[in-house]
Amino acid sequence: MERFLWIVCDGVSNSVFKSQVCAPLIKWLDEDESRTAALVTFERQPKDVDLKNLPGHSRLEYFVERSYPFFGRWTLWGAVLKFRKVVERFSPTMIVARGPLAGYVAMKAKVKSNLVVQARGLCAEEYRFTHSRGSKLKWTMRKPFVWMLKQLEKKVYRSNAIKIETVSPALRDYLCDSFGARAGNIDVADFDIPNPISKDQVKTWREEGRSHFGIPADAIVYCYSGSAKPWQCAEETIQFFSEKLKAEPQVHFVVFTGATGEFTKLAEKYGIPKEKILIMRVEPSELLRHLAIADFGVILREKDPVNWVSRPTKVLEYRAVGMGLVHNGTVDWINNLEIL
């Protein structure tokens, strides 16, 4: 019997938790009735996690543990001890750690199971990208965290005792060049890529969605799906919509996001009429149905290592319903897609 244990340190509130963590895990369970899985998540406020709102399965068990602020590798030792107890209880045959913090916790727990660390981005560089834009004083105080996170990444990724899954060849190369990872230990993952939706189903969803939201059947519709994180270029995307509308008055826009307030303010700032833009929150299970409304998916990113090595989840979803892509050439994986 295969017993699969996942560990995540970025919380269940992460925008991709259900689609990129739970969905592949449940898919893995459904492929074989003899499989069993557990997921350990470290949360700042464990009591706030409602297990009823998380994707369920008869052979999936959740463990919710408390996390503490990161001030260096020593601050992860509480998580190491808690994770070790879960491992002893669950006896996994395989452990998958999402990101370097989770990987470090699993490594230090000295588990005997096979360990795979999923590299989904650059932890230290993402911290730098997010926090270097505030006040100079705050950034000066936070700079040491970049160094600490890079040391942690190096400790994890250069280990020869683990397997690594990256989301792109560019990220694989970065881990080898910057952290001394061994190319032979790295696979580029594709099991979490959504399956393409049939053209007939997309057509049905498109017609139903446009009718429901009052979007003309013959309109050209541009879509953005995602949040308003610093690297996601929310304002640049709305600015693109505004310029597109000036050139082609017949176009429409849809924005599927949890950050509805931010995008509504941006739409007002750039003068996009309410009848031309739909901004709404969509449950992950309904996202592909809603994406089918659009003709083109927009993915704009700044020129930065964080973006160059990424494989944006939203592009996978855009492609699943056959959308064309509008991008600005700052993501290596997108640049190399065969459809472009």
Short mmCIF file of N, CA, C and O in Angstrom, two decimals, residues 297-300 325-331 334-335 340:
data_model
loop_
_atom_site.label_atom_id
_atom_site.label_comp_id
_atom_site.label_asym_id
_atom_site.label_seq_id
_atom_site.Cartn_x
_atom_site.Cartn_y
_atom_site.Cartn_z
N GLY A 297 -6.22 35.16 -22.64
CA GLY A 297 -5.80 35.31 -21.27
C GLY A 297 -4.60 36.23 -21.21
O GLY A 297 -3.68 36.13 -22.04
N VAL A 298 -4.59 37.16 -20.25
CA VAL A 298 -3.52 38.14 -20.13
C VAL A 298 -2.59 37.76 -18.99
O VAL A 298 -3.04 37.47 -17.87
N ILE A 299 -1.29 37.72 -19.27
CA ILE A 299 -0.29 37.39 -18.25
C ILE A 299 0.90 38.33 -18.44
O ILE A 299 1.76 38.10 -19.30
N LEU A 300 0.94 39.40 -17.67
CA LEU A 300 2.02 40.38 -17.73
C LEU A 300 2.88 40.24 -16.47
O LEU A 300 2.35 40.09 -15.37
N LEU A 325 -2.93 33.63 -25.70
CA LEU A 325 -2.23 34.30 -24.61
C LEU A 325 -1.72 35.67 -25.04
O LEU A 325 -1.22 35.84 -26.15
N VAL A 326 -1.83 36.63 -24.13
CA VAL A 326 -1.21 37.94 -24.28
C VAL A 326 -0.17 38.05 -23.18
O VAL A 326 -0.51 37.99 -21.99
N HIS A 327 1.12 38.18 -23.53
CA HIS A 327 2.17 38.25 -22.51
C HIS A 327 3.25 39.20 -22.98
O HIS A 327 3.22 39.70 -24.12
N ASN A 328 4.22 39.47 -22.11
CA ASN A 328 5.25 40.46 -22.45
C ASN A 328 6.66 39.87 -22.45
O ASN A 328 7.64 40.59 -22.27
N GLY A 329 6.76 38.55 -22.63
CA GLY A 329 8.07 37.92 -22.86
C GLY A 329 8.98 37.82 -21.66
O GLY A 329 10.18 37.59 -21.83
N THR A 330 8.44 37.93 -20.44
CA THR A 330 9.30 37.93 -19.25
C THR A 330 9.31 36.59 -18.51
O THR A 330 9.92 36.48 -17.45
N VAL A 331 8.63 35.58 -19.07
CA VAL A 331 8.60 34.24 -18.47
C VAL A 331 9.15 33.25 -19.48
O VAL A 331 8.57 33.06 -20.55
N ILE A 334 6.76 30.47 -20.85
CA ILE A 334 5.75 30.94 -21.81
C ILE A 334 6.40 31.18 -23.18
O ILE A 334 5.85 30.83 -24.22
N ASN A 335 7.60 31.75 -23.15
CA ASN A 335 8.29 32.02 -24.42
C ASN A 335 8.54 30.76 -25.22
O ASN A 335 8.62 30.80 -26.46
N LEU A 340 2.89 29.39 -29.24
CA LEU A 340 3.17 30.81 -29.48
C LEU A 340 4.01 30.99 -30.74
O LEU A 340 4.80 30.15 -31.07
#
